[in-house]
Structure formats: structure tokens, C-alpha cells
PDB file of C-alpha atoms and ligand atoms in Angstrom:
ATOM      1  CA  MET A   9     101.693 118.494 122.708  1.00  0.00           C
ATOM      2  CA  LYS A  10     104.171 120.064 120.310  1.00  0.00           C
ATOM      3  CA  THR A  11     103.624 122.877 117.843  1.00  0.00           C
ATOM      4  CA  ALA A  12     105.361 123.956 114.665  1.00  0.00           C
ATOM      5  CA  THR A  13     104.837 126.749 112.168  1.00  0.00           C
ATOM      6  CA  ILE A  14     103.446 124.952 109.131  1.00  0.00           C
ATOM      7  CA  ASN A  15     102.235 126.816 106.031  1.00  0.00           C
ATOM      8  CA  GLY A  16     101.828 130.016 108.062  1.00  0.00           C
ATOM      9  CA  ILE A  17      99.922 128.604 111.042  1.00  0.00           C
ATOM     10  CA  GLU A  18     100.845 127.021 114.399  1.00  0.00           C
ATOM     11  CA  LEU A  19      99.979 123.359 113.993  1.00  0.00           C
ATOM     12  CA  ALA A  20      99.703 121.230 117.154  1.00  0.00           C
ATOM     13  CA  TYR A  21     100.689 117.568 117.042  1.00  0.00           C
ATOM     14  CA  ARG A  22     101.619 114.547 119.110  1.00  0.00           C
ATOM     15  CA  ASP A  23     104.999 113.002 118.254  1.00  0.00           C
ATOM     16  CA  GLN A  24     105.941 109.984 120.323  1.00  0.00           C
ATOM     17  CA  GLY A  25     108.290 107.043 119.931  1.00  0.00           C
ATOM     18  CA  VAL A  26     111.001 106.129 117.442  1.00  0.00           C
ATOM     19  CA  GLY A  27     111.038 103.898 114.387  1.00  0.00           C
ATOM     20  CA  GLU A  28     108.978 103.700 111.202  1.00  0.00           C
ATOM     21  CA  ALA A  29     106.531 106.594 111.255  1.00  0.00           C
ATOM     22  CA  ILE A  30     102.751 106.308 111.411  1.00  0.00           C
ATOM     23  CA  LEU A  31     100.738 109.453 110.730  1.00  0.00           C
ATOM     24  CA  PHE A  32      97.224 109.246 112.222  1.00  0.00           C
ATOM     25  CA  ILE A  33      94.677 111.670 110.701  1.00  0.00           C
ATOM     26  CA  HIS A  34      91.595 112.352 112.782  1.00  0.00           C
ATOM     27  CA  ALA A  35      87.876 112.343 111.997  1.00  0.00           C
ATOM     28  CA  PHE A  36      85.336 115.169 111.950  1.00  0.00           C
ATOM     29  CA  PRO A  37      84.410 116.917 114.242  1.00  0.00           C
ATOM     30  CA  LEU A  38      87.150 115.719 116.580  1.00  0.00           C
ATOM     31  CA  HIS A  39      90.862 116.361 116.978  1.00  0.00           C
ATOM     32  CA  GLY A  40      94.083 114.417 117.372  1.00  0.00           C
ATOM     33  CA  ALA A  41      93.297 113.226 120.916  1.00  0.00           C
ATOM     34  CA  MET A  42      90.987 110.623 119.375  1.00  0.00           C
ATOM     35  CA  TRP A  43      94.222 108.730 118.636  1.00  0.00           C
ATOM     36  CA  ASP A  44      95.566 108.754 122.219  1.00  0.00           C
ATOM     37  CA  GLY A  45      94.993 104.984 122.491  1.00  0.00           C
ATOM     38  CA  GLN A  46      96.906 104.375 119.261  1.00  0.00           C
ATOM     39  CA  VAL A  47      99.737 106.722 120.286  1.00  0.00           C
ATOM     40  CA  ALA A  48     100.119 104.694 123.490  1.00  0.00           C
ATOM     41  CA  ALA A  49      99.841 101.335 121.713  1.00  0.00           C
ATOM     42  CA  PHE A  50     102.191 101.962 118.789  1.00  0.00           C
ATOM     43  CA  SER A  51     104.800 104.396 120.126  1.00  0.00           C
ATOM     44  CA  PRO A  52     106.867 101.634 121.832  1.00  0.00           C
ATOM     45  CA  HIS A  53     107.876 100.437 118.326  1.00  0.00           C
ATOM     46  CA  HIS A  54     107.016 103.304 115.962  1.00  0.00           C
ATOM     47  CA  ARG A  55     107.244 107.045 115.714  1.00  0.00           C
ATOM     48  CA  VAL A  56     103.601 108.062 116.005  1.00  0.00           C
ATOM     49  CA  ILE A  57     102.457 111.464 114.743  1.00  0.00           C
ATOM     50  CA  ALA A  58      98.897 112.622 115.456  1.00  0.00           C
ATOM     51  CA  PRO A  59      98.221 116.249 114.514  1.00  0.00           C
ATOM     52  CA  ASP A  60      95.227 118.454 115.177  1.00  0.00           C
ATOM     53  CA  LEU A  61      94.158 119.516 111.691  1.00  0.00           C
ATOM     54  CA  ARG A  62      94.149 123.258 111.052  1.00  0.00           C
ATOM     55  CA  GLY A  63      91.180 124.997 112.702  1.00  0.00           C
ATOM     56  CA  LEU A  64      90.503 122.059 115.045  1.00  0.00           C
ATOM     57  CA  GLY A  65      91.881 121.120 118.457  1.00  0.00           C
ATOM     58  CA  ALA A  66      94.840 123.310 119.364  1.00  0.00           C
ATOM     59  CA  SER A  67      95.849 124.181 115.778  1.00  0.00           C
ATOM     60  CA  GLU A  68      95.336 127.632 114.356  1.00  0.00           C
ATOM     61  CA  ALA A  69      92.861 128.105 111.529  1.00  0.00           C
ATOM     62  CA  GLY A  70      94.697 130.560 109.286  1.00  0.00           C
ATOM     63  CA  GLY A  71      92.773 132.669 106.833  1.00  0.00           C
ATOM     64  CA  GLY A  72      90.621 131.736 103.877  1.00  0.00           C
ATOM     65  CA  ALA A  73      88.387 128.806 103.104  1.00  0.00           C
ATOM     66  CA  GLY A  74      89.789 125.495 104.240  1.00  0.00           C
ATOM     67  CA  SER A  75      90.113 122.544 101.895  1.00  0.00           C
ATOM     68  CA  LEU A  76      91.100 118.933 102.329  1.00  0.00           C
ATOM     69  CA  ASP A  77      93.954 119.597  99.909  1.00  0.00           C
ATOM     70  CA  GLN A  78      95.188 122.288 102.313  1.00  0.00           C
ATOM     71  CA  HIS A  79      95.131 119.729 105.135  1.00  0.00           C
ATOM     72  CA  ALA A  80      97.074 117.296 102.949  1.00  0.00           C
ATOM     73  CA  ASP A  81      99.632 119.997 102.157  1.00  0.00           C
ATOM     74  CA  ASP A  82      99.903 120.839 105.882  1.00  0.00           C
ATOM     75  CA  LEU A  83     100.582 117.196 106.709  1.00  0.00           C
ATOM     76  CA  ALA A  84     103.226 116.849 103.995  1.00  0.00           C
ATOM     77  CA  ALA A  85     104.861 120.027 105.352  1.00  0.00           C
ATOM     78  CA  LEU A  86     104.665 118.621 108.889  1.00  0.00           C
ATOM     79  CA  LEU A  87     106.481 115.477 107.686  1.00  0.00           C
ATOM     80  CA  ASP A  88     109.124 117.766 106.131  1.00  0.00           C
ATOM     81  CA  HIS A  89     109.449 119.642 109.426  1.00  0.00           C
ATOM     82  CA  LEU A  90     109.892 116.351 111.288  1.00  0.00           C
ATOM     83  CA  ALA A  91     112.367 115.031 108.682  1.00  0.00           C
ATOM     84  CA  ILE A  92     110.120 112.047 107.973  1.00  0.00           C
ATOM     85  CA  GLU A  93     110.432 110.968 104.367  1.00  0.00           C
ATOM     86  CA  HIS A  94     107.807 108.196 104.349  1.00  0.00           C
ATOM     87  CA  ALA A  95     105.035 107.272 106.757  1.00  0.00           C
ATOM     88  CA  THR A  96     102.249 104.786 107.063  1.00  0.00           C
ATOM     89  CA  VAL A  97      99.246 107.073 106.719  1.00  0.00           C
ATOM     90  CA  ALA A  98      96.191 106.071 108.749  1.00  0.00           C
ATOM     91  CA  GLY A  99      93.051 108.174 108.374  1.00  0.00           C
ATOM     92  CA  LEU A 100      89.615 107.629 109.850  1.00  0.00           C
ATOM     93  CA  SER A 101      86.590 109.045 108.023  1.00  0.00           C
ATOM     94  CA  MET A 102      87.491 112.691 107.200  1.00  0.00           C
ATOM     95  CA  GLY A 103      91.025 111.533 107.965  1.00  0.00           C
ATOM     96  CA  GLY A 104      90.552 108.946 105.215  1.00  0.00           C
ATOM     97  CA  TYR A 105      89.392 111.617 102.753  1.00  0.00           C
ATOM     98  CA  ILE A 106      92.563 113.550 103.613  1.00  0.00           C
ATOM     99  CA  SER A 107      94.680 110.398 103.242  1.00  0.00           C
ATOM    100  CA  LEU A 108      93.358 110.103  99.683  1.00  0.00           C
ATOM    101  CA  ALA A 109      94.133 113.802  99.090  1.00  0.00           C
ATOM    102  CA  LEU A 110      97.666 113.086 100.353  1.00  0.00           C
ATOM    103  CA  TRP A 111      97.854 110.201  97.909  1.00  0.00           C
ATOM    104  CA  ARG A 112      96.792 112.518  95.086  1.00  0.00           C
ATOM    105  CA  ARG A 113      99.201 115.316  95.999  1.00  0.00           C
ATOM    106  CA  HIS A 114     102.114 113.760  97.913  1.00  0.00           C
ATOM    107  CA  ARG A 115     102.065 110.124  96.926  1.00  0.00           C
ATOM    108  CA  GLN A 116     105.817 109.713  97.447  1.00  0.00           C
ATOM    109  CA  ARG A 117     105.428 110.284 101.215  1.00  0.00           C
ATOM    110  CA  ILE A 118     103.130 107.290 101.724  1.00  0.00           C
ATOM    111  CA  ALA A 119     104.711 103.931 102.605  1.00  0.00           C
ATOM    112  CA  ALA A 120     101.396 102.233 103.406  1.00  0.00           C
ATOM    113  CA  LEU A 121      97.778 103.261 103.812  1.00  0.00           C
ATOM    114  CA  ILE A 122      95.145 102.498 106.426  1.00  0.00           C
ATOM    115  CA  LEU A 123      91.684 103.698 105.426  1.00  0.00           C
ATOM    116  CA  ALA A 124      89.345 103.354 108.396  1.00  0.00           C
ATOM    117  CA  ASP A 125      85.587 103.985 108.422  1.00  0.00           C
ATOM    118  CA  THR A 126      85.749 106.143 105.330  1.00  0.00           C
ATOM    119  CA  ARG A 127      84.703 106.249 101.690  1.00  0.00           C
ATOM    120  CA  ALA A 128      86.314 107.189  98.378  1.00  0.00           C
ATOM    121  CA  GLY A 129      83.304 108.908  96.795  1.00  0.00           C
ATOM    122  CA  ALA A 130      82.367 112.584  96.901  1.00  0.00           C
ATOM    123  CA  ASP A 131      79.211 113.960  98.568  1.00  0.00           C
ATOM    124  CA  SER A 132      75.902 113.816  96.704  1.00  0.00           C
ATOM    125  CA  VAL A 133      74.098 117.101  95.949  1.00  0.00           C
ATOM    126  CA  GLU A 134      71.848 116.483  98.983  1.00  0.00           C
ATOM    127  CA  GLY A 135      74.904 115.641 101.063  1.00  0.00           C
ATOM    128  CA  LYS A 136      76.544 118.956 100.153  1.00  0.00           C
ATOM    129  CA  GLN A 137      73.354 120.832 101.056  1.00  0.00           C
ATOM    130  CA  GLY A 138      73.250 119.032 104.413  1.00  0.00           C
ATOM    131  CA  ARG A 139      76.875 120.025 105.081  1.00  0.00           C
ATOM    132  CA  GLU A 140      76.048 123.694 104.413  1.00  0.00           C
ATOM    133  CA  GLN A 141      73.060 123.525 106.795  1.00  0.00           C
ATOM    134  CA  ASN A 142      75.293 121.986 109.452  1.00  0.00           C
ATOM    135  CA  ALA A 143      78.006 124.588 108.860  1.00  0.00           C
ATOM    136  CA  LYS A 144      75.415 127.306 109.531  1.00  0.00           C
ATOM    137  CA  LEU A 145      74.215 125.381 112.598  1.00  0.00           C
ATOM    138  CA  ALA A 146      77.789 125.263 113.906  1.00  0.00           C
ATOM    139  CA  GLU A 147      78.245 128.984 113.259  1.00  0.00           C
ATOM    140  CA  THR A 148      74.996 130.025 114.910  1.00  0.00           C
ATOM    141  CA  GLN A 149      74.624 127.490 117.726  1.00  0.00           C
ATOM    142  CA  GLY A 150      78.154 126.269 118.356  1.00  0.00           C
ATOM    143  CA  PRO A 151      79.766 122.858 118.707  1.00  0.00           C
ATOM    144  CA  GLY A 152      77.218 121.540 121.243  1.00  0.00           C
ATOM    145  CA  ALA A 153      74.552 121.492 118.528  1.00  0.00           C
ATOM    146  CA  ILE A 154      76.919 119.572 116.233  1.00  0.00           C
ATOM    147  CA  ALA A 155      77.641 117.109 119.045  1.00  0.00           C
ATOM    148  CA  ASP A 156      73.890 116.518 119.508  1.00  0.00           C
ATOM    149  CA  LEU A 157      73.536 115.873 115.795  1.00  0.00           C
ATOM    150  CA  MET A 158      76.612 113.731 115.283  1.00  0.00           C
ATOM    151  CA  LEU A 159      76.919 111.595 118.405  1.00  0.00           C
ATOM    152  CA  PRO A 160      74.182 109.112 117.447  1.00  0.00           C
ATOM    153  CA  LYS A 161      75.972 108.579 114.107  1.00  0.00           C
ATOM    154  CA  LEU A 162      79.528 108.431 115.432  1.00  0.00           C
ATOM    155  CA  LEU A 163      79.034 105.700 118.017  1.00  0.00           C
ATOM    156  CA  SER A 164      77.022 102.492 118.036  1.00  0.00           C
ATOM    157  CA  PRO A 165      73.964 102.321 120.316  1.00  0.00           C
ATOM    158  CA  ASN A 166      75.937 100.051 122.659  1.00  0.00           C
ATOM    159  CA  ALA A 167      78.818 102.478 123.217  1.00  0.00           C
ATOM    160  CA  PRO A 168      79.377 103.183 126.917  1.00  0.00           C
ATOM    161  CA  ALA A 169      78.217 106.493 128.390  1.00  0.00           C
ATOM    162  CA  ALA A 170      81.792 107.394 129.373  1.00  0.00           C
ATOM    163  CA  LEU A 171      82.906 107.138 125.738  1.00  0.00           C
ATOM    164  CA  ARG A 172      79.937 109.239 124.627  1.00  0.00           C
ATOM    165  CA  ASP A 173      80.982 111.902 127.155  1.00  0.00           C
ATOM    166  CA  GLN A 174      84.589 111.745 125.971  1.00  0.00           C
ATOM    167  CA  VAL A 175      83.597 112.223 122.322  1.00  0.00           C
ATOM    168  CA  ARG A 176      81.183 115.042 123.225  1.00  0.00           C
ATOM    169  CA  ALA A 177      83.951 116.804 125.160  1.00  0.00           C
ATOM    170  CA  MET A 178      86.278 116.560 122.152  1.00  0.00           C
ATOM    171  CA  ILE A 179      83.616 117.993 119.815  1.00  0.00           C
ATOM    172  CA  GLU A 180      82.708 120.783 122.238  1.00  0.00           C
ATOM    173  CA  SER A 181      86.348 121.791 122.644  1.00  0.00           C
ATOM    174  CA  ASN A 182      86.468 122.668 118.943  1.00  0.00           C
ATOM    175  CA  ASP A 183      85.907 126.126 117.580  1.00  0.00           C
ATOM    176  CA  ARG A 184      82.629 126.756 115.708  1.00  0.00           C
ATOM    177  CA  ALA A 185      84.426 128.316 112.741  1.00  0.00           C
ATOM    178  CA  GLY A 186      86.787 125.335 112.485  1.00  0.00           C
ATOM    179  CA  ILE A 187      83.842 122.924 112.440  1.00  0.00           C
ATOM    180  CA  ALA A 188      82.061 124.949 109.755  1.00  0.00           C
ATOM    181  CA  SER A 189      85.210 125.141 107.665  1.00  0.00           C
ATOM    182  CA  ALA A 190      85.748 121.367 107.882  1.00  0.00           C
ATOM    183  CA  LEU A 191      82.155 120.749 106.756  1.00  0.00           C
ATOM    184  CA  ARG A 192      82.587 122.984 103.717  1.00  0.00           C
ATOM    185  CA  ALA A 193      85.946 121.397 102.928  1.00  0.00           C
ATOM    186  CA  MET A 194      84.407 117.910 102.990  1.00  0.00           C
ATOM    187  CA  ALA A 195      81.541 119.069 100.767  1.00  0.00           C
ATOM    188  CA  ALA A 196      84.028 120.359  98.186  1.00  0.00           C
ATOM    189  CA  ARG A 197      86.198 117.238  98.051  1.00  0.00           C
ATOM    190  CA  PRO A 198      86.476 115.450  94.709  1.00  0.00           C
ATOM    191  CA  ASP A 199      85.573 111.835  94.019  1.00  0.00           C
ATOM    192  CA  SER A 200      88.666 109.774  94.831  1.00  0.00           C
ATOM    193  CA  THR A 201      87.299 106.528  93.393  1.00  0.00           C
ATOM    194  CA  PRO A 202      89.366 106.875  90.173  1.00  0.00           C
ATOM    195  CA  LEU A 203      92.562 106.891  92.274  1.00  0.00           C
ATOM    196  CA  LEU A 204      91.982 103.547  93.916  1.00  0.00           C
ATOM    197  CA  ALA A 205      93.069 101.199  91.120  1.00  0.00           C
ATOM    198  CA  ALA A 206      96.513 102.829  91.002  1.00  0.00           C
ATOM    199  CA  ILE A 207      97.265 102.562  94.725  1.00  0.00           C
ATOM    200  CA  ASP A 208     100.407 100.437  94.848  1.00  0.00           C
ATOM    201  CA  VAL A 209     101.385 100.525  98.514  1.00  0.00           C
ATOM    202  CA  PRO A 210     100.179  97.995 101.117  1.00  0.00           C
ATOM    203  CA  THR A 211      96.684  99.078 102.098  1.00  0.00           C
ATOM    204  CA  LEU A 212      94.368  98.049 104.907  1.00  0.00           C
ATOM    205  CA  VAL A 213      90.697  99.001 104.841  1.00  0.00           C
ATOM    206  CA  LEU A 214      89.095  98.838 108.294  1.00  0.00           C
ATOM    207  CA  VAL A 215      85.468  99.328 109.234  1.00  0.00           C
ATOM    208  CA  GLY A 216      83.294  98.973 112.302  1.00  0.00           C
ATOM    209  CA  ALA A 217      80.591  96.413 111.555  1.00  0.00           C
ATOM    210  CA  GLU A 218      78.010  98.823 113.024  1.00  0.00           C
ATOM    211  CA  ASP A 219      79.316 101.935 111.238  1.00  0.00           C
ATOM    212  CA  ALA A 220      76.197 103.908 110.270  1.00  0.00           C
ATOM    213  CA  LEU A 221      78.014 106.774 108.525  1.00  0.00           C
ATOM    214  CA  THR A 222      80.429 104.892 106.267  1.00  0.00           C
ATOM    215  CA  PRO A 223      79.016 101.354 106.387  1.00  0.00           C
ATOM    216  CA  PRO A 224      80.861  98.130 105.547  1.00  0.00           C
ATOM    217  CA  SER A 225      79.542  98.336 101.949  1.00  0.00           C
ATOM    218  CA  GLU A 226      81.760 101.433 101.432  1.00  0.00           C
ATOM    219  CA  ALA A 227      84.768  99.571 102.817  1.00  0.00           C
ATOM    220  CA  GLU A 228      84.069  96.619 100.530  1.00  0.00           C
ATOM    221  CA  ALA A 229      83.890  98.935  97.507  1.00  0.00           C
ATOM    222  CA  MET A 230      87.369 100.304  98.333  1.00  0.00           C
ATOM    223  CA  PHE A 231      88.684  96.805  99.043  1.00  0.00           C
ATOM    224  CA  ASN A 232      87.446  95.642  95.637  1.00  0.00           C
ATOM    225  CA  ALA A 233      89.031  98.591  93.832  1.00  0.00           C
ATOM    226  CA  ILE A 234      92.489  98.709  95.489  1.00  0.00           C
ATOM    227  CA  PRO A 235      94.868  96.001  94.218  1.00  0.00           C
ATOM    228  CA  GLY A 236      96.201  93.641  96.894  1.00  0.00           C
ATOM    229  CA  CYS A 237      94.280  95.430  99.605  1.00  0.00           C
ATOM    230  CA  ARG A 238      93.187  93.864 102.894  1.00  0.00           C
ATOM    231  CA  LEU A 239      89.823  94.335 104.553  1.00  0.00           C
ATOM    232  CA  ALA A 240      88.966  93.901 108.207  1.00  0.00           C
ATOM    233  CA  GLU A 241      85.607  94.402 109.874  1.00  0.00           C
ATOM    234  CA  ILE A 242      85.567  95.170 113.591  1.00  0.00           C
ATOM    235  CA  PRO A 243      82.626  93.414 115.226  1.00  0.00           C
ATOM    236  CA  GLY A 244      80.328  95.569 117.330  1.00  0.00           C
ATOM    237  CA  ALA A 245      82.106  98.866 116.576  1.00  0.00           C
ATOM    238  CA  GLY A 246      80.401 101.944 115.160  1.00  0.00           C
ATOM    239  CA  HIS A 247      81.955 104.718 113.061  1.00  0.00           C
ATOM    240  CA  LEU A 248      84.702 105.687 115.525  1.00  0.00           C
ATOM    241  CA  SER A 249      85.985 102.128 115.543  1.00  0.00           C
ATOM    242  CA  ASN A 250      89.359 102.980 117.117  1.00  0.00           C
ATOM    243  CA  LEU A 251      87.572 104.467 120.130  1.00  0.00           C
ATOM    244  CA  GLU A 252      84.823 101.870 120.451  1.00  0.00           C
ATOM    245  CA  SER A 253      86.990  98.779 120.011  1.00  0.00           C
ATOM    246  CA  PRO A 254      90.586  99.916 120.521  1.00  0.00           C
ATOM    247  CA  ALA A 255      91.948  96.424 121.182  1.00  0.00           C
ATOM    248  CA  ALA A 256      90.481  94.985 117.962  1.00  0.00           C
ATOM    249  CA  PHE A 257      91.426  98.082 115.948  1.00  0.00           C
ATOM    250  CA  ASN A 258      95.010  98.012 117.237  1.00  0.00           C
ATOM    251  CA  ALA A 259      95.315  94.272 116.636  1.00  0.00           C
ATOM    252  CA  GLN A 260      94.321  94.729 112.984  1.00  0.00           C
ATOM    253  CA  VAL A 261      96.771  97.586 112.533  1.00  0.00           C
ATOM    254  CA  LEU A 262      99.553  95.650 114.251  1.00  0.00           C
ATOM    255  CA  GLU A 263      98.953  92.621 112.068  1.00  0.00           C
ATOM    256  CA  PHE A 264      99.055  94.832 108.983  1.00  0.00           C
ATOM    257  CA  LEU A 265     102.264  96.556 110.092  1.00  0.00           C
ATOM    258  CA  THR A 266     104.054  93.294 110.797  1.00  0.00           C
ATOM    259  CA  PRO A 267     106.218  92.739 107.699  1.00  0.00           C
ATOM    260  CA  ARG A 268     105.642  89.011 107.363  1.00  0.00           C
ATOM    261  CA  GLN A 269     101.915  89.702 107.238  1.00  0.00           C
ATOM    262  CA  MET A 270     102.327  92.500 104.741  1.00  0.00           C
ATOM    263  CA  PHE A 271     104.357  90.441 102.329  1.00  0.00           C
ATOM    264  CA  GLY A 272     102.431  87.244 102.269  1.00  0.00           C
ATOM    265  CA  ILE A 273     104.122  84.942 104.788  1.00  0.00           C
ATOM    266  CA  GLY A 274     101.611  83.467 107.193  1.00  0.00           C
ATOM    267  CA  GLY A 275      98.499  84.294 105.249  1.00  0.00           C
ATOM    268  CA  GLY A 276      99.161  87.940 104.261  1.00  0.00           C
ATOM    269  CA  GLY A 277      99.406  89.515 100.834  1.00  0.00           C
ATOM    270  CA  GLY A 278      95.830  90.392 100.098  1.00  0.00           C
ATOM    271  CA  GLY A 279      92.377  89.121 100.800  1.00  0.00           C
ATOM    272  CA  LYS A 280      89.682  89.480 103.362  1.00  0.00           C
ATOM    273  CA  TRP A 281      89.877  88.072 106.847  1.00  0.00           C
TER     274      TRP A 281
HETATM  275  C1  MLT B 302      83.943 111.942 110.076  1.00  0.00           C
HETATM  276  O1  MLT B 302      83.728 111.079 110.935  1.00  0.00           O
HETATM  277  O2  MLT B 302      85.079 112.350 109.816  1.00  0.00           O
HETATM  278  C2  MLT B 302      82.768 112.538 109.358  1.00  0.00           C
HETATM  279  O3  MLT B 302      81.594 112.165 109.972  1.00  0.00           O
HETATM  280  C3  MLT B 302      82.785 112.160 107.929  1.00  0.00           C
HETATM  281  C4  MLT B 302      81.682 112.769 107.131  1.00  0.00           C
HETATM  282  O4  MLT B 302      80.861 113.508 107.675  1.00  0.00           O
HETATM  283  O5  MLT B 302      81.655 112.511 105.921  1.00  0.00           O
END
């Protein structure tokens, strides 16, 4: 793992391989290790960057209230630090919310977008209240209580016990304050739906068919709103589709990244498959 001083904090990140860059942005309440399978799969042909977002994993929190815009600014500054002008930005769930914040604030850095198991809309009033309750739960009872709450929603009922243990270990390695801060940052995020119609880079929307948190209907709504977008559903996978079905997830990403697929030769160029 590497670290760099980014916007006043030490940010930890994986940086492996050479070639066109892919920036993988992790979900809540995990950290960049959730992308280990993608780092291994894509680094033979790409430069793969997978940071721990500030306050999570091995990255410092810094002071003040966190925001998804702050994460987006950190990631743009990390790309500066790494001398990467453009990257394919792939975000899963909270990582997708941050990808849309990057689009809003640093659009010129994004060569292509992969929005996995995420949604464009903001939280409802009840959703925001639930986030605040969970932030207090994290602060008072620690990450184990958040793992108990989240695990049934993050993975499908059929997920193997070993994967459940792996995800629990990732959650429990996070700091309670970082988890609380991420919850409050998600609650404060704006509605990104109005951005979608103007997205003009190749975009892939991916979703686990069994995703209970951001179900396929959310993916379809983004697919319908983003011009020329592609949609892929991963059979049998829950919310953390890259962890539950890595082979299918990677195959969809690889197909999307292959230029002849992106530009319409051999069946590409938009549409659902
Ligand atoms: C995530 O997987 O990043 C979160 O569950 C998303 C959310 O809570 O909205």
C-alpha cells in the first residue's frame, strides 16, 4: 500500500500496473481492499488505483465534517499526485455517489464511468434520519454493530460464509468516527439525477440481480437517463457484486473497456445486454 499527502491528510492507495488508468472507488462501510480482485484482474493491462477514502481503511480522517465532495476533491488531487490526467472511474454504491460528485466537480478527469450497485437520487427524509441513527450507533457501539446491521443488506442470502467473514473483517477494521462521518456525508449528498442526461463519456451501469440496497430498478433508471449508456445485470449477485461474482463483474468491465465494444463494433455502442 502506498500513501501520499493529499489535501492535508495521508491517503492510502493501491497503485498497480501500467496503461490507461482505472480508479476504483469503494463502498460503505468498507475500504479499498474490496477491489483486490479487480486490482489483480486489470493491472496486467491497466494502471489500477484503489484508494481508501479519507477516514476509512488506512487513510487519515483529517478534521471537520466529511462530505462526498471532499472525497471527490481528494481523488482528483490523488490523480494530480499520480500525474494521471484522465481515468475510467468505477464506483460501487457510495463509490458511485462519489463518482457522480467527481463528475460534477472534476468532469474533465473522467474518460469513462462505471456505476455499480448505486443510485443517482439523494436520501429521503426517513433515509437521512436512519443514517443519523446509524452514525450514533457506530459512535457508541463501534463497527461491529454496523457490520451486524449491514451484512444482511450487502450480500445475497446465498453468499458463502467465507465472504461474509471477509466483509465483516473489512467493516470491523474501520474506525467508528470514519464510519459515522461517511454516513453523515451520504445523508448530505445532493440529488445527482439532473446530471445524468449530460453525461457524455462511455458509461456502464452494473447491478447485482439480487441487490437489496440499490436494486436493479435504480440501475435501470440511470440507464434510461444517461445517453448511450450500457446496462448489465449480474445474476445471483447481491449489493457487493464485485465480491460476490467477481468473474461476471470483471467480464462486464473488460467488455466495456475493450475499445471495439465501446465504440459500436461487435454489438457495442449502447443498449442493454
Ligand atoms: C454502500 O454500499 O456504499 C452503502 O450501503 C450505500 C448506502 O448506504 O447508500
